[in-house]
PDB file of C-alpha atoms in Angstrom:
ATOM      1  CA  PRO Z   1       0.000   0.000   0.000  1.00 46.00           C
ATOM      2  CA  GLU Z   2       1.153   3.488  -0.736  1.00 46.00           C
ATOM      3  CA  LEU Z   3       1.922   5.804   2.135  1.00 44.00           C
ATOM      4  CA  GLY Z   4       0.163   9.056   2.821  1.00 43.00           C
ATOM      5  CA  ALA Z   5      -3.424   8.084   2.015  1.00 48.00           C
ATOM      6  CA  GLY Z   6      -4.527   6.956   5.489  1.00 51.00           C
ATOM      7  CA  GLY Z   7      -6.553   9.988   6.574  1.00 52.00           C
ATOM      8  CA  GLY Z   8      -4.762  12.391   8.902  1.00 54.00           C
ATOM      9  CA  ASN Z   9      -1.528  10.451   9.293  1.00 58.00           C
ATOM     10  CA  PRO Z  10       0.890  11.017   6.386  1.00 58.00           C
ATOM     11  CA  LEU Z  11       2.749   7.761   7.166  1.00 57.00           C
ATOM     12  CA  ALA Z  12      -0.341   5.543   7.453  1.00 60.00           C
ATOM     13  CA  PRO Z  13      -0.783   2.963   4.679  1.00 64.00           C
ATOM     14  CA  ALA Z  14      -3.608   3.428   2.201  1.00 73.00           C
ATOM     15  CA  ARG Z  15      -6.815   1.533   2.871  1.00 78.00           C
ATOM     16  CA  ILE Z  16      -7.119  -1.759   0.987  1.00 85.00           C
ATOM     17  CA  HIS Z  17     -10.745  -1.779  -0.090  1.00 88.00           C
ATOM     18  CA  SER Z  18     -10.668  -5.285  -1.527  1.00 91.00           C
ATOM     19  CA  LEU Z  19      -9.859  -6.723   1.918  1.00 90.00           C
ATOM     20  CA  ASP Z  20     -12.685  -4.669   3.439  1.00 89.00           C
ATOM     21  CA  ALA Z  21     -14.990  -6.169   0.821  1.00 93.00           C
ATOM     22  CA  LEU Z  22     -13.682  -9.672   1.569  1.00 94.00           C
ATOM     23  CA  ARG Z  23     -14.363  -9.173   5.265  1.00 92.00           C
ATOM     24  CA  ALA Z  24     -17.879  -7.899   4.507  1.00 94.00           C
ATOM     25  CA  VAL Z  25     -18.654 -10.892   2.268  1.00 95.00           C
ATOM     26  CA  MET Z  26     -17.398 -13.289   4.956  1.00 95.00           C
ATOM     27  CA  MET Z  27     -19.659 -11.580   7.511  1.00 95.00           C
ATOM     28  CA  LEU Z  28     -22.656 -11.919   5.182  1.00 97.00           C
ATOM     29  CA  LEU Z  29     -21.825 -15.575   4.603  1.00 97.00           C
ATOM     30  CA  GLY Z  30     -21.964 -15.945   8.376  1.00 96.00           C
ATOM     31  CA  LEU Z  31     -25.602 -14.873   8.239  1.00 97.00           C
ATOM     32  CA  VAL Z  32     -26.287 -17.472   5.548  1.00 97.00           C
ATOM     33  CA  LEU Z  33     -24.454 -20.153   7.538  1.00 95.00           C
ATOM     34  CA  HIS Z  34     -26.339 -19.500  10.776  1.00 93.00           C
ATOM     35  CA  ALA Z  35     -29.702 -19.284   9.024  1.00 93.00           C
ATOM     36  CA  ALA Z  36     -29.011 -22.558   7.173  1.00 94.00           C
ATOM     37  CA  LEU Z  37     -28.221 -24.355  10.443  1.00 92.00           C
ATOM     38  CA  ASN Z  38     -31.964 -24.345  11.191  1.00 90.00           C
ATOM     39  CA  TYR Z  39     -32.529 -26.627   8.192  1.00 92.00           C
ATOM     40  CA  VAL Z  40     -29.633 -29.096   8.603  1.00 92.00           C
ATOM     41  CA  PRO Z  41     -31.084 -32.525   9.389  1.00 89.00           C
ATOM     42  CA  GLY Z  42     -29.855 -34.386  12.430  1.00 84.00           C
ATOM     43  CA  LEU Z  43     -28.703 -31.470  14.579  1.00 79.00           C
ATOM     44  CA  GLY Z  44     -29.812 -32.044  18.142  1.00 70.00           C
ATOM     45  CA  ALA Z  45     -30.850 -29.395  20.648  1.00 63.00           C
ATOM     46  CA  GLY Z  46     -27.320 -29.367  22.054  1.00 72.00           C
ATOM     47  CA  MET Z  47     -25.811 -28.363  18.717  1.00 80.00           C
ATOM     48  CA  TRP Z  48     -28.421 -25.875  17.496  1.00 81.00           C
ATOM     49  CA  PRO Z  49     -31.528 -24.889  19.442  1.00 79.00           C
ATOM     50  CA  TYR Z  50     -34.059 -24.822  16.617  1.00 81.00           C
ATOM     51  CA  GLN Z  51     -34.650 -27.535  14.022  1.00 82.00           C
ATOM     52  CA  ASP Z  52     -37.126 -26.828  11.248  1.00 85.00           C
ATOM     53  CA  PRO Z  53     -39.200 -29.884  10.342  1.00 86.00           C
ATOM     54  CA  GLN Z  54     -38.616 -29.203   6.629  1.00 89.00           C
ATOM     55  CA  SER Z  55     -34.882 -29.880   6.742  1.00 89.00           C
ATOM     56  CA  ASN Z  56     -32.802 -30.867   3.745  1.00 91.00           C
ATOM     57  CA  THR Z  57     -29.325 -32.369   3.404  1.00 93.00           C
ATOM     58  CA  TRP Z  58     -28.457 -29.621   0.904  1.00 95.00           C
ATOM     59  CA  PHE Z  59     -28.265 -27.191   3.839  1.00 94.00           C
ATOM     60  CA  GLY Z  60     -25.720 -29.441   5.547  1.00 93.00           C
ATOM     61  CA  TRP Z  61     -23.539 -29.253   2.456  1.00 96.00           C
ATOM     62  CA  LEU Z  62     -23.966 -25.469   2.322  1.00 96.00           C
ATOM     63  CA  VAL Z  63     -22.986 -25.077   5.981  1.00 94.00           C
ATOM     64  CA  SER Z  64     -19.939 -27.317   5.492  1.00 94.00           C
ATOM     65  CA  LEU Z  65     -18.840 -25.420   2.400  1.00 96.00           C
ATOM     66  CA  ILE Z  66     -19.118 -21.992   3.998  1.00 96.00           C
ATOM     67  CA  HIS Z  67     -17.589 -23.152   7.279  1.00 94.00           C
ATOM     68  CA  THR Z  68     -14.587 -24.639   5.455  1.00 95.00           C
ATOM     69  CA  PHE Z  69     -13.237 -21.317   4.191  1.00 94.00           C
ATOM     70  CA  ARG Z  70     -14.975 -18.524   6.129  1.00 95.00           C
ATOM     71  CA  MET Z  71     -13.062 -18.558   9.403  1.00 93.00           C
ATOM     72  CA  PRO Z  72      -9.674 -19.291   7.789  1.00 94.00           C
ATOM     73  CA  ALA Z  73     -10.281 -16.264   5.529  1.00 95.00           C
ATOM     74  CA  PHE Z  74     -10.895 -14.107   8.625  1.00 92.00           C
ATOM     75  CA  PHE Z  75      -7.645 -15.343  10.165  1.00 93.00           C
ATOM     76  CA  VAL Z  76      -5.675 -14.617   6.991  1.00 93.00           C
ATOM     77  CA  VAL Z  77      -7.041 -11.072   6.790  1.00 91.00           C
ATOM     78  CA  ALA Z  78      -6.390 -10.529  10.515  1.00 87.00           C
ATOM     79  CA  GLY Z  79      -2.832 -11.785  10.145  1.00 87.00           C
ATOM     80  CA  PHE Z  80      -2.252  -9.548   7.137  1.00 88.00           C
ATOM     81  CA  PHE Z  81      -3.381  -6.430   8.991  1.00 84.00           C
ATOM     82  CA  SER Z  82      -1.600  -7.519  12.157  1.00 84.00           C
ATOM     83  CA  SER Z  83       1.673  -7.663  10.211  1.00 82.00           C
ATOM     84  CA  PHE Z  84       1.511  -3.858   9.862  1.00 79.00           C
ATOM     85  CA  MET Z  85       2.033  -3.658  13.637  1.00 80.00           C
ATOM     86  CA  VAL Z  86       5.298  -5.655  13.659  1.00 76.00           C
ATOM     87  CA  GLY Z  87       7.542  -2.615  13.877  1.00 81.00           C
ATOM     88  CA  VAL Z  88       5.859  -0.989  16.889  1.00 83.00           C
ATOM     89  CA  GLY Z  89       7.169  -3.445  19.504  1.00 84.00           C
ATOM     90  CA  ASN Z  90       5.529  -6.065  21.645  1.00 85.00           C
ATOM     91  CA  ARG Z  91       4.209  -3.766  24.377  1.00 89.00           C
ATOM     92  CA  ALA Z  92       2.590  -1.323  21.946  1.00 88.00           C
ATOM     93  CA  TYR Z  93       1.186  -4.220  19.912  1.00 86.00           C
ATOM     94  CA  LEU Z  94      -0.417  -5.841  22.965  1.00 88.00           C
ATOM     95  CA  ARG Z  95      -1.822  -2.494  24.144  1.00 90.00           C
ATOM     96  CA  HIS Z  96      -3.309  -1.893  20.682  1.00 87.00           C
ATOM     97  CA  ARG Z  97      -4.870  -5.393  20.589  1.00 87.00           C
ATOM     98  CA  LEU Z  98      -6.253  -4.951  24.114  1.00 91.00           C
ATOM     99  CA  ASN Z  99      -7.913  -1.655  23.159  1.00 91.00           C
ATOM    100  CA  ARG Z 100      -9.230  -2.889  19.811  1.00 88.00           C
ATOM    101  CA  ILE Z 101     -10.250  -6.460  20.751  1.00 89.00           C
ATOM    102  CA  GLY Z 102     -10.007  -7.155  24.478  1.00 93.00           C
ATOM    103  CA  ILE Z 103     -12.124  -4.338  25.910  1.00 93.00           C
ATOM    104  CA  PRO Z 104     -14.967  -4.682  23.352  1.00 93.00           C
ATOM    105  CA  LEU Z 105     -14.896  -8.482  23.810  1.00 93.00           C
ATOM    106  CA  VAL Z 106     -15.270  -8.302  27.582  1.00 94.00           C
ATOM    107  CA  GLY Z 107     -17.886  -5.543  27.382  1.00 93.00           C
ATOM    108  CA  SER Z 108     -20.021  -7.336  24.844  1.00 93.00           C
ATOM    109  CA  TRP Z 109     -19.573 -10.682  26.594  1.00 94.00           C
ATOM    110  CA  VAL Z 110     -21.032  -9.280  29.828  1.00 94.00           C
ATOM    111  CA  LEU Z 111     -24.035  -7.883  27.956  1.00 93.00           C
ATOM    112  CA  LEU Z 112     -24.652 -10.470  25.239  1.00 94.00           C
ATOM    113  CA  PHE Z 113     -23.810 -13.800  26.895  1.00 94.00           C
ATOM    114  CA  PRO Z 114     -26.830 -13.811  29.250  1.00 95.00           C
ATOM    115  CA  LEU Z 115     -29.086 -12.730  26.380  1.00 94.00           C
ATOM    116  CA  THR Z 116     -27.716 -15.502  24.164  1.00 91.00           C
ATOM    117  CA  ILE Z 117     -28.262 -18.125  26.851  1.00 91.00           C
ATOM    118  CA  ALA Z 118     -31.829 -16.868  27.392  1.00 93.00           C
ATOM    119  CA  ALA Z 119     -32.543 -16.994  23.648  1.00 89.00           C
ATOM    120  CA  TRP Z 120     -31.013 -20.492  23.397  1.00 85.00           C
ATOM    121  CA  ILE Z 121     -33.201 -21.772  26.260  1.00 87.00           C
ATOM    122  CA  PHE Z 122     -36.287 -20.115  24.746  1.00 88.00           C
ATOM    123  CA  ALA Z 123     -35.645 -21.608  21.296  1.00 81.00           C
ATOM    124  CA  ALA Z 124     -34.962 -25.078  22.695  1.00 77.00           C
ATOM    125  CA  SER Z 125     -38.177 -25.157  24.717  1.00 78.00           C
TER     126      SER Z 125
END
């Protein structure tokens, strides 16, 4: 990426829009994957809380296909962007990751985990 196109910082690398688009497509495929799980035959209540009676094995193939490459693609993109932080040092890197990932993870976990458990119990009943 060329330098100088990152907003206010003249040394920031230019934004790579194709990787933003890849990340967006992978997020949308996550919606498809989780919606299709309702129609995969043979999933018990412990694996997915709702099972539609009109299931089809095609949805199992779709879930397997998406699941095969979606999360590895996220890890590749994360590793690519993480490589930009190599030169800042370990302490600065860990502080950056804590601010960008750790704090939002803990905050959302406290709020969303009880709601997810409640929704899971409701759907399974």
